[in-house]
CSV table of C-alpha atoms in Angstrom, one decimal:
chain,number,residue,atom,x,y,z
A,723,UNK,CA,21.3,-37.8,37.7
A,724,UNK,CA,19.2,-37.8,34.7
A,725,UNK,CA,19.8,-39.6,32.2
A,726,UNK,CA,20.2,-37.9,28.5
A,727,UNK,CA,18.9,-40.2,25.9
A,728,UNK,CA,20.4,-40.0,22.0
A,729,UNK,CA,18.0,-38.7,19.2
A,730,UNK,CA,19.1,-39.4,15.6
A,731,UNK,CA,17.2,-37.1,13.0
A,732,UNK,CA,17.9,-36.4,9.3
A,733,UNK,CA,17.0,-32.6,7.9
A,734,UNK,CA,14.8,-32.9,5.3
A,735,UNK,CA,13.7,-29.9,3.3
A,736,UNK,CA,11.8,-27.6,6.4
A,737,UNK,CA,11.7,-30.3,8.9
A,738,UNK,CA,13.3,-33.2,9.9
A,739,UNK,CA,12.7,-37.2,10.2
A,740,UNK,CA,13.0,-39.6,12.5
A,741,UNK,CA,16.3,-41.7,11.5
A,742,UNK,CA,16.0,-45.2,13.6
A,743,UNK,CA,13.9,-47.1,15.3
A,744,UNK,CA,15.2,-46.1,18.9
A,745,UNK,CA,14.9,-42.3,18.1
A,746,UNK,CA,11.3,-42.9,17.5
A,747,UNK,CA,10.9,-45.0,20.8
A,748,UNK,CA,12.4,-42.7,22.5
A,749,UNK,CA,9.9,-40.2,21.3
A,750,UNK,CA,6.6,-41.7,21.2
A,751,UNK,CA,6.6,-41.0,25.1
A,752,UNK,CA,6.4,-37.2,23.9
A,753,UNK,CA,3.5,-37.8,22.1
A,754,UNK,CA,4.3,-35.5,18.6
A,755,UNK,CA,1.2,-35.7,16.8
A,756,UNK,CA,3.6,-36.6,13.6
A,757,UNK,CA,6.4,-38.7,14.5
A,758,UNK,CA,8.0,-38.8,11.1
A,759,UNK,CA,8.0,-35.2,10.6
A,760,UNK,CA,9.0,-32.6,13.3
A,761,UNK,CA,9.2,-29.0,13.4
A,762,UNK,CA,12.5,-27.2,13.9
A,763,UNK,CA,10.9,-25.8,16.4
A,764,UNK,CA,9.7,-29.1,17.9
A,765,UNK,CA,13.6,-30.3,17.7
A,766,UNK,CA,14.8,-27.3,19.6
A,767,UNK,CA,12.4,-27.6,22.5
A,768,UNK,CA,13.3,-31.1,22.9
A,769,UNK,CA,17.1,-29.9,23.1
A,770,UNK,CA,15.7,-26.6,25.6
A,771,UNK,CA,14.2,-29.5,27.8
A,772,UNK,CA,17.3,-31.1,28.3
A,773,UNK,CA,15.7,-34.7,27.9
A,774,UNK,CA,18.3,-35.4,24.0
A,775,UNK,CA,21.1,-35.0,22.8
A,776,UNK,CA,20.3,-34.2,19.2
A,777,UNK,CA,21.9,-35.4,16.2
A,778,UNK,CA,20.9,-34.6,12.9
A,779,UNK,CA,22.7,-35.9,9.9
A,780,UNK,CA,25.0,-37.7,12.6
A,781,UNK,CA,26.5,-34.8,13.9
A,782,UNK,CA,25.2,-33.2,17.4
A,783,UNK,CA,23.4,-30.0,17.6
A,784,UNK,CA,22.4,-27.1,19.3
A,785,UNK,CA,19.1,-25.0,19.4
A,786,UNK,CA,20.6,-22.1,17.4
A,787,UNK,CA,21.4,-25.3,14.8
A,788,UNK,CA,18.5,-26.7,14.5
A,789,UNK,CA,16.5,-23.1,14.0
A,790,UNK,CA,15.6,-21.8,10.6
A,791,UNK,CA,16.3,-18.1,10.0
A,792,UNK,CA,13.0,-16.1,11.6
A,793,UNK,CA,12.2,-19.4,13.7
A,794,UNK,CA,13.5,-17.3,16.8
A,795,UNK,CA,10.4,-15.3,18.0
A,796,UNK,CA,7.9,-18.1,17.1
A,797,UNK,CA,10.2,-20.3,19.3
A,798,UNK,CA,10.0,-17.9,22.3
A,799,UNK,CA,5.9,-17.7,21.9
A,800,UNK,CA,6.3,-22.2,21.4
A,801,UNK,CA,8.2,-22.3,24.7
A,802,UNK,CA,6.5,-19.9,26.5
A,803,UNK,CA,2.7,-21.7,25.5
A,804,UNK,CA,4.6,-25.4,26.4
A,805,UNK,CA,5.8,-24.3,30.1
A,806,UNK,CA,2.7,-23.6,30.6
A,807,UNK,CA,1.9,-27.1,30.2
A,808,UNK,CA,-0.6,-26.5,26.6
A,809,UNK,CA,-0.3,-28.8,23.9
A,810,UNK,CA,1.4,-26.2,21.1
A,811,UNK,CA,1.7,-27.3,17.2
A,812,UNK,CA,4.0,-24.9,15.6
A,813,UNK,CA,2.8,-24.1,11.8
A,814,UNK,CA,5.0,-23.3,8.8
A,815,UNK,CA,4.2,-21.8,5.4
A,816,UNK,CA,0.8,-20.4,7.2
A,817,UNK,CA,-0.8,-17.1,8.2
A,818,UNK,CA,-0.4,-18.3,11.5
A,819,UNK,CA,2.3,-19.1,13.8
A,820,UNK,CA,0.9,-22.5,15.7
A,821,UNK,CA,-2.2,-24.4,16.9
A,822,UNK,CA,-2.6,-24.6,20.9
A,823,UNK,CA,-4.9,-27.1,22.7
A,824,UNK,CA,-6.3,-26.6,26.0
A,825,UNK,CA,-4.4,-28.1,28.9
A,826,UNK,CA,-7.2,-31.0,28.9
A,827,UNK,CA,-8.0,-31.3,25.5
A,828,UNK,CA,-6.2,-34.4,24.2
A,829,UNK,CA,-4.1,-32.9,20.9
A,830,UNK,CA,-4.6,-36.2,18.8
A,831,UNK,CA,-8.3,-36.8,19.1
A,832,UNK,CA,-9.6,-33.4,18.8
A,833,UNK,CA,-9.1,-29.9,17.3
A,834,UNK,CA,-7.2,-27.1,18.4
A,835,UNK,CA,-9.2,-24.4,20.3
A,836,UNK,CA,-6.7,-21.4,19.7
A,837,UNK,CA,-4.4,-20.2,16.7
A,838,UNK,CA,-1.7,-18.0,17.7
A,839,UNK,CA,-0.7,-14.9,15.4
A,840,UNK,CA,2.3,-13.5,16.2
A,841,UNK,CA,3.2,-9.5,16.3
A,842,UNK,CA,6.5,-9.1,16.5
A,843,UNK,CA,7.2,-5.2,17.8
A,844,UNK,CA,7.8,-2.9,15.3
A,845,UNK,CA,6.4,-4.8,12.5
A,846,UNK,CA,2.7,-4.7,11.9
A,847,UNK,CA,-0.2,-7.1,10.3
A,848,UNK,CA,-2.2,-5.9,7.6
A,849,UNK,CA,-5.7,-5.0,8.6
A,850,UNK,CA,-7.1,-7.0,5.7
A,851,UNK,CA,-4.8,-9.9,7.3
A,852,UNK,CA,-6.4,-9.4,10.9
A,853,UNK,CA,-9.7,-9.6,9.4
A,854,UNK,CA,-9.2,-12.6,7.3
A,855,UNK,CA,-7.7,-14.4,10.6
A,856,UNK,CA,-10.3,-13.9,12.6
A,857,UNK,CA,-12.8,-14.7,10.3
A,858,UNK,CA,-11.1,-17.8,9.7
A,859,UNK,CA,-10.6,-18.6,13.2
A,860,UNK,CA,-14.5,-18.0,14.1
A,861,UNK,CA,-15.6,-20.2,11.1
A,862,UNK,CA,-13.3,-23.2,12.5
A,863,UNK,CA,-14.5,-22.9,16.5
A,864,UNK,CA,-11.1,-21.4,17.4
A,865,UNK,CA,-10.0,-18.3,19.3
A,866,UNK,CA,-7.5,-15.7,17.4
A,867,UNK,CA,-4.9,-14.8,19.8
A,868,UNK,CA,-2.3,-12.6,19.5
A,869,UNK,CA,0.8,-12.9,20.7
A,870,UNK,CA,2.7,-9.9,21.1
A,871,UNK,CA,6.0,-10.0,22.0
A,872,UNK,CA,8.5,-6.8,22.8
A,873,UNK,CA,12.0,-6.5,21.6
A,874,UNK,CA,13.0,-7.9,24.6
A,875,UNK,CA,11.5,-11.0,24.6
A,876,UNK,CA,8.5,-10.3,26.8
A,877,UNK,CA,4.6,-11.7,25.6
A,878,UNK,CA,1.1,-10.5,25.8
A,879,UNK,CA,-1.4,-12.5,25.0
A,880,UNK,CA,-4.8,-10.4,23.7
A,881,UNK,CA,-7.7,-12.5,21.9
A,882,UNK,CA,-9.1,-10.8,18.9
A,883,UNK,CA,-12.1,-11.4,17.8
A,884,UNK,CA,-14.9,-9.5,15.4
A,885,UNK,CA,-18.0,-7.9,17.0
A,886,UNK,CA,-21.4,-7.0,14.9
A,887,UNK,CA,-23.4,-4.7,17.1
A,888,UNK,CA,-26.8,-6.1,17.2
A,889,UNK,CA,-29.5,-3.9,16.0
A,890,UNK,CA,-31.5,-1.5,19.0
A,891,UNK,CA,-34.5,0.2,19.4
A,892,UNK,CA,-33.5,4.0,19.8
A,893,UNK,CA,-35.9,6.7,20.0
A,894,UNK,CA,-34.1,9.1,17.4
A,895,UNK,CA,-34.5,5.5,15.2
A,896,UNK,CA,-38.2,5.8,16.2
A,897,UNK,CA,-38.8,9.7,15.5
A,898,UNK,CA,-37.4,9.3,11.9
A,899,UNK,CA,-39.5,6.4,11.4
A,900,UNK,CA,-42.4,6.8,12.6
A,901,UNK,CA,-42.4,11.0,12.4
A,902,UNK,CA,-43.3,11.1,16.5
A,903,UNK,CA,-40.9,13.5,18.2
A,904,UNK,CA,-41.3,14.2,22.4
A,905,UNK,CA,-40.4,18.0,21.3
A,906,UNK,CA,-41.0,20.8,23.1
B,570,UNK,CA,-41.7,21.5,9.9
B,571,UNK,CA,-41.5,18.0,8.0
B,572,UNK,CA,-43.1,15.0,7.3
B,573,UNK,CA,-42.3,11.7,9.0
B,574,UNK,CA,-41.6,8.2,6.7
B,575,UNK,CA,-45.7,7.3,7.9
B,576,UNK,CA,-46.6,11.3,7.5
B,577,UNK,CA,-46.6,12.3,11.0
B,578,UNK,CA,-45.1,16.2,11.5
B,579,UNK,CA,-41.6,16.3,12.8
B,580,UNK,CA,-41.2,19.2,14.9
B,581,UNK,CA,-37.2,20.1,13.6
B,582,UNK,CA,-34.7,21.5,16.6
B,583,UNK,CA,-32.8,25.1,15.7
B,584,UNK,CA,-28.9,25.0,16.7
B,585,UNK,CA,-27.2,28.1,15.8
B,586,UNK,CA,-23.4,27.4,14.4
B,587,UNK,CA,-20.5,28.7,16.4
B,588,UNK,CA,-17.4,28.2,14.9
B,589,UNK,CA,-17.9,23.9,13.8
B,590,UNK,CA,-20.3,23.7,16.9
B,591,UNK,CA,-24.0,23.9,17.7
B,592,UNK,CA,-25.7,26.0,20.1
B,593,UNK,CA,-29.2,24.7,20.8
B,594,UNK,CA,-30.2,28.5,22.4
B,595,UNK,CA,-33.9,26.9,23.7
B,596,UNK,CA,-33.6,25.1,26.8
B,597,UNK,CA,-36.4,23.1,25.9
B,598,UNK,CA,-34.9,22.0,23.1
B,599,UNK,CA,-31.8,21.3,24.4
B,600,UNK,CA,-33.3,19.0,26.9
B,601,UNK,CA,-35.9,17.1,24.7
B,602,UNK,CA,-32.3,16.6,22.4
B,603,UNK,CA,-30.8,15.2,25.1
B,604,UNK,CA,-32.9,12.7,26.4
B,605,UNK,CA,-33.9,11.6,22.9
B,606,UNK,CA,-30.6,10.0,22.9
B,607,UNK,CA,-27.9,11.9,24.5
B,608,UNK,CA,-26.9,14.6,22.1
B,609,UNK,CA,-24.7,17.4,23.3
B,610,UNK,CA,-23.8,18.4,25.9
B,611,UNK,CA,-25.2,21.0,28.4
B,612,UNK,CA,-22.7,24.2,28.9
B,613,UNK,CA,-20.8,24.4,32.1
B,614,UNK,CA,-22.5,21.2,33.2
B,615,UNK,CA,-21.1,17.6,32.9
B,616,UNK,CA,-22.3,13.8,33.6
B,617,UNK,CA,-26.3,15.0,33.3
B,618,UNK,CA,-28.3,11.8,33.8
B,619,UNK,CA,-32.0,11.7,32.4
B,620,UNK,CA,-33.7,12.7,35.4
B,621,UNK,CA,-31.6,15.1,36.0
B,622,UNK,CA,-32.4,16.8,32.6
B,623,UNK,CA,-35.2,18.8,33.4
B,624,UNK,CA,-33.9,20.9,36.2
B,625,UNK,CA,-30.7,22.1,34.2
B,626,UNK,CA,-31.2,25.4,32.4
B,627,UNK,CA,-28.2,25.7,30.3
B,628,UNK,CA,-28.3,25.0,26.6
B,629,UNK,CA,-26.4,22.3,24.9
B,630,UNK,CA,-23.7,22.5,22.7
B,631,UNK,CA,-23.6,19.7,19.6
B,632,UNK,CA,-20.4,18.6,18.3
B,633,UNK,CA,-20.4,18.6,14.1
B,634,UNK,CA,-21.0,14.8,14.3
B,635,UNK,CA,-23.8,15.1,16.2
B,636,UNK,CA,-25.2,18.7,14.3
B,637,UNK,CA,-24.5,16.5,11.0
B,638,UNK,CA,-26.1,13.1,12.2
B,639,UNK,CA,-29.0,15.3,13.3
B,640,UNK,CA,-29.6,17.2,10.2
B,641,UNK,CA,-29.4,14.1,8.3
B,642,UNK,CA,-32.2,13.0,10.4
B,643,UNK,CA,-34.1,15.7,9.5
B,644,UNK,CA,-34.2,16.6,13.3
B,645,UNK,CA,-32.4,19.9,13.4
B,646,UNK,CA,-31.7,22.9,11.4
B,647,UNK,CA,-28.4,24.5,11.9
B,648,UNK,CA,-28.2,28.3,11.0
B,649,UNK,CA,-25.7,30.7,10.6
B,650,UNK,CA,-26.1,34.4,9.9
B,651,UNK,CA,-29.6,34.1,9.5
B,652,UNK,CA,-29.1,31.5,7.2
B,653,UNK,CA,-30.0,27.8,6.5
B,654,UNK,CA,-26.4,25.8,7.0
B,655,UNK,CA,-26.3,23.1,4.7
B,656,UNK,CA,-25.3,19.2,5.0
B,657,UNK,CA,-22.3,19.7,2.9
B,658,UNK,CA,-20.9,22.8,4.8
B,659,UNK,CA,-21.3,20.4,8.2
B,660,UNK,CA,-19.4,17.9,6.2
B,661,UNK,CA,-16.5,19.9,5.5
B,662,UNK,CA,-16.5,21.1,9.4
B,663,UNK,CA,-16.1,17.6,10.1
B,664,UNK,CA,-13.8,17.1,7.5
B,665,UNK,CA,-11.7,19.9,8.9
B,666,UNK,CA,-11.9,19.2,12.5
B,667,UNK,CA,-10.5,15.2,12.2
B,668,UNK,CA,-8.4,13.5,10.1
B,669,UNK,CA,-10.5,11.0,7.8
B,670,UNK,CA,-13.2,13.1,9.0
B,671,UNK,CA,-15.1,10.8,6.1
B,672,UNK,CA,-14.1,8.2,7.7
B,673,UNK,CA,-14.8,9.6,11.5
B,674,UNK,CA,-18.3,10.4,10.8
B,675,UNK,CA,-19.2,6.9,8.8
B,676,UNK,CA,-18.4,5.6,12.3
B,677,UNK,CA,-20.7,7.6,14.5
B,678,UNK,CA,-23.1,6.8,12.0
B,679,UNK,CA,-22.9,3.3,11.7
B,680,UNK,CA,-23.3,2.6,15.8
B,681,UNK,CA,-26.1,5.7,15.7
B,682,UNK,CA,-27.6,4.1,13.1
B,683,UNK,CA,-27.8,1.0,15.1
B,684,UNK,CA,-29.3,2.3,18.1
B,685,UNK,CA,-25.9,3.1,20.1
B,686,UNK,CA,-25.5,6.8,21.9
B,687,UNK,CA,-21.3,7.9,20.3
B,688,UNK,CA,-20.0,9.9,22.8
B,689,UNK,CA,-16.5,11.3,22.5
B,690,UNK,CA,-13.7,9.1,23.9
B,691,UNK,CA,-11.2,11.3,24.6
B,692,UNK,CA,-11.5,11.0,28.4
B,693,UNK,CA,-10.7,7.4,27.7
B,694,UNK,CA,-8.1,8.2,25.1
B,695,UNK,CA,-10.3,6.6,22.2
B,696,UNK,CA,-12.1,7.7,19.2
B,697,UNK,CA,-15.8,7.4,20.7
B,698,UNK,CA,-17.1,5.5,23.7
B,699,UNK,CA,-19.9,3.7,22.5
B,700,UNK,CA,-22.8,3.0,25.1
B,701,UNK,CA,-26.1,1.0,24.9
B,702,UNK,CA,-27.8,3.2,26.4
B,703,UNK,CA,-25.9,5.9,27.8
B,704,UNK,CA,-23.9,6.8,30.2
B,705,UNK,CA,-24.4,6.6,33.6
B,706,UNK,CA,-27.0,4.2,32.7
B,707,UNK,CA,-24.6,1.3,31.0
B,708,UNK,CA,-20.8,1.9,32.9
B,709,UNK,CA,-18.8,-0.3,30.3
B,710,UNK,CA,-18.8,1.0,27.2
B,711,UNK,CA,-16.7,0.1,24.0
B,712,UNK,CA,-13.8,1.9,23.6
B,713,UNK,CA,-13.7,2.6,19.2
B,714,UNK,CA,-10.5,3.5,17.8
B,715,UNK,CA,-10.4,4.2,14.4
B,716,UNK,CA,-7.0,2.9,12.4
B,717,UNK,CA,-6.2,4.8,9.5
B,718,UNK,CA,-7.1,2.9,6.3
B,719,UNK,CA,-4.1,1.8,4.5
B,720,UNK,CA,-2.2,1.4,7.7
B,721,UNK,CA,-0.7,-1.6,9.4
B,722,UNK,CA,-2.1,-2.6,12.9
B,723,UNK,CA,0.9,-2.7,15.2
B,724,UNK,CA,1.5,-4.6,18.4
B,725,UNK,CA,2.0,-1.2,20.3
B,726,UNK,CA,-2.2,-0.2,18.8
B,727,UNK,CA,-3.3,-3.9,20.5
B,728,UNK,CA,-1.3,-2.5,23.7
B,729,UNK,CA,-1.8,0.8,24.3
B,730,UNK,CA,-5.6,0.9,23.9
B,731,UNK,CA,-6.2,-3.1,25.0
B,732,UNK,CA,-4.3,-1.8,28.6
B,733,UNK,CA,-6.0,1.2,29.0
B,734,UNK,CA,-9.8,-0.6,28.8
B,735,UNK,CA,-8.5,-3.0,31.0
B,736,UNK,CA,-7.2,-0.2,33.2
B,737,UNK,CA,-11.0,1.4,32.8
B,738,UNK,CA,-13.1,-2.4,32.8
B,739,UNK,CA,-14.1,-1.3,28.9
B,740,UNK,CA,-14.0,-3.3,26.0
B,741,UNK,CA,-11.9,-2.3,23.0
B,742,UNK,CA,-12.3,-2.3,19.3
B,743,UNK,CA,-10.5,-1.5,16.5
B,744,UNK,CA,-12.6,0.2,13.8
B,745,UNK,CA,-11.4,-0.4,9.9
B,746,UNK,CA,-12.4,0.2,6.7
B,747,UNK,CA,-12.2,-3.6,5.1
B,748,UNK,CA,-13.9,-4.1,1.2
B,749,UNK,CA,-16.0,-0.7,2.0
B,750,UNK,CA,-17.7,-1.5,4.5
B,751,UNK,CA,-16.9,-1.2,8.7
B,752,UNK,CA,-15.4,-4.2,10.4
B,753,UNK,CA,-15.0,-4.5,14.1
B,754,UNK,CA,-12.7,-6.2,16.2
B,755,UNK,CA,-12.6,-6.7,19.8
B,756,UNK,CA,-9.5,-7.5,22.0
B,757,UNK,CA,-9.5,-9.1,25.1
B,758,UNK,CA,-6.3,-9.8,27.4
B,759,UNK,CA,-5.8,-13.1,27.0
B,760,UNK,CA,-4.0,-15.9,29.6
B,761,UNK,CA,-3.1,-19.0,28.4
C-alpha cells in the first residue's frame, strides 16, 4: 500500500513555503528547483500525484484549495507537460504560462528549451503580444509553443516561430533591374 | 517602350481590363508572362508547368494583384476602352475586390518583391500559397493568411489553418501588420 507522507506548507502572498524541516526532506526527492517557494500549481500536482497529504496553514487541503482563481487551465497544460515525464516550471506575473525542459535536460543546471503560451478557446492574444513572445523566445534559444486548449479540456501543442524570407534571384527582379526582358 | 534602371529597352506586355481582371489577348505574351515568373493564368487550362508553356495557345488571365504588381514593374500596360488604365484605378479594383485590399496587395508584394511566385490559396483555404519557385516545381509551399490588423489571434486561427497544412504537408504563416512593417510567423504542430 503506499504510503502517504505529510507536507506542512504556509501560504504566503502568491506561493507558499516550506514550514519544517521534514516537509522539506520529504521534498527534496522531487527536486523543485526552489524549495522555499512553490507554485500553487506545484502544490496541487503534488496533491494530483497522490504522494501528500497537504497542509497549509495546518489545516489539510485539496487541489481546488490550493488553486488561485485562473490557475485552472495553466494547471491542466502543467499536468499534461509533467505526465509526459518533462521537467515543467510554472510562471506567475509573466507573459508566459511556464518554462519546460527537455526530458534529458537536467532543470537545475541548464536553461529551459521551451516557453509555453497558453490560448485558452475563445479568448485571443494580441498580435503585438505573439510577436513580442516569439521574439523573446528566439533571442533566449527557446521554442514558443502554444498551447491551445478547447473548452473541454483537450491540448494542442503548435510551435510558433517568426520566418524572414530570404532574398531570391527572380527573373521579373532581373528584367526591372537590369531592363532585359525574354519578350516576345 | 521604357528604359531599364542600366538603360536597356523594356519591351511592356498589353492586358486589356475585363471587369478587375487582365486579358493578355497575345499568346506570346501570355506565355513569355508566364514563365517570367508564373503570372496568370492560361484560360480553360490549369497546372501548366514551364515546358509545357509553349504548346498552350490560350491567353492568360491576370488577377488585379498580379495586373498591379506588373504595372508597377513597368512590365505591362493595362487598357480599357482604348485607354491607358492607371495604377490608382488597379488600386481601387484591388481595394474593392478584398477586404484590406491595402493590406492584401502589400503582401503579394512583399514575397514578389523577394523573389517568391504568390499564387492564390484558395484551393488550400489561405490567403496566397507562396512557392520558391513555382508550382509544380517546389510541392510545399507556405500557406499566408493574412489577420486583420487590430484583431486578436485566436486559438481556432492557429487550428484551423495549422490542421489544414498539416492535412496538405504545407507550412503555415500568419501574416500581420506589426510597427508598419510585415511580420511572419510560422506554426508547426508541436509534440512534447
Amino acid at each position: 500500500m503506499k504510503s502517504v507522507k505529510i507536507l506542512r506548507v504556509k501560504s504566503v502572498g502568491d506561493f507558499y513555503i516550506i514550514e519544517d524541516e521534514l516537509s522539506r526532506l520529504l521534498l527534496s526527492d522531487k527536486k523543485p528547483l526552489d524549495p522555499d517557494k512553490i507554485d500553487p500549481i506545484e502544490l496541487a500536482y503534488l496533491i494530483y500525484a497522490g504522494d501528500f497529504k497537504v497542509y497549509v496553514n495546518g489545516k489539510q487541503v485539496s487541489i481546488s484549495d490550493v488553486l488561485h482563481s485562473g490557475d485552472l487551465e495553466r494547471f491542466v497544460v502543467y499536468l499534461d507537460l509533467r505526465n509526459r515525464g518533462l521537467y515543467v516550471k510554472p510562471v506567475r506575473d509573466g507573459k508566459i504560462d511556464m518554462l519546460v525542459w527537455d526530458k534529458k535536460k537536467n532543470a537545475l543546471s541548464s536553461n529551459p528549451q521551451y516557453m509555453i503560451k497558453i490560448l485558452d478557446e475563445g479568448r485571443g492574444i494580441k498580435t503585438t503580444e505573439l510577436l513580442e513572445l516569439t521574439d523573446y523566445a528566439e533571442r533566449n534559444r527557446m521554442k514558443l509553443i502554444l498551447a491551445l486548449l478547447s473548452s473541454e479540456g483537450t491540448l494542442t501543442y503548435y510551435r510558433a516561430f517568426t520566418i524572414e524570407p530570404t532574398q531570391r534571384d527572380a527573373e521579373w527582379l532581373r528584367v526591372r533591374q537590369v531592363g532585359e526582358l525574354k519578350g516576345p | 517602350m521604357v528604359q531599364g534602371t542600366r538603360g536597356k529597352t523594356i519591351v511592356k506586355y498589353r492586358g486589356v481590363l475585363k471587369g478587375d481582371k487582365v486579358i493578355v489577348p497575345s499568346i506570346d505574351e501570355s506565355r513569355a508572362l508566364y514563365k517570367l515568373g508564373f503570372f496568370g493564368k492560361f484560360l480553360g487550362k490549369d497546372k501548366i508547368k514551364i515546358e509545357e508553356v509553349d504548346s498552350v495557345n490560350s491567353p492568360i488571365h491576370l488577377s488585379p494583384l498580379e495586373a498591379l504588381y506588373l504595372v508597377e514593374l513597368g512590365l505591362l500596360e493595362v487598357i480599357d476602352d482604348g485607354s491607358l488604365v492607371g495604377k490608382s484605378t488597379l488600386k481601387e479594383l484591388v481595394e474593392r475586390r478584398y477586404e484590406h485590399g491595402e493590406l492584401v496587395y502589400e503582401l503579394y508584394k512583399y514575397f514578389r518583391d523577394r523573389g517568391y511566385v504568390v499564387r492564390s490559396g484558395l484551393k488550400f483555404g489561405s490567403l496566397y500559397a507562396v512557392y520558391e519557385k513555382g508550382p509544380g516545381i517546389d510541392h510545399a509551399p507556405m500557406l499566408v493568411h493574412l489577420i486583420d490588423p487590430g484583431r486578436n489571434i485566436t486559438a481556432l486561427d492557429v487550428t484551423r489553418a495549422a490542421r489544414l497544412s498539416h492535412t496538405v504537408r504545407k507550412t503555415f504563416v500568419l501574416a500581420v501588420r506589426h510597427m508598419n512593417s510585415l511580420k511572419l510567423i510560422g506554426f508547426e504542430w508541436w509534440t512534447p
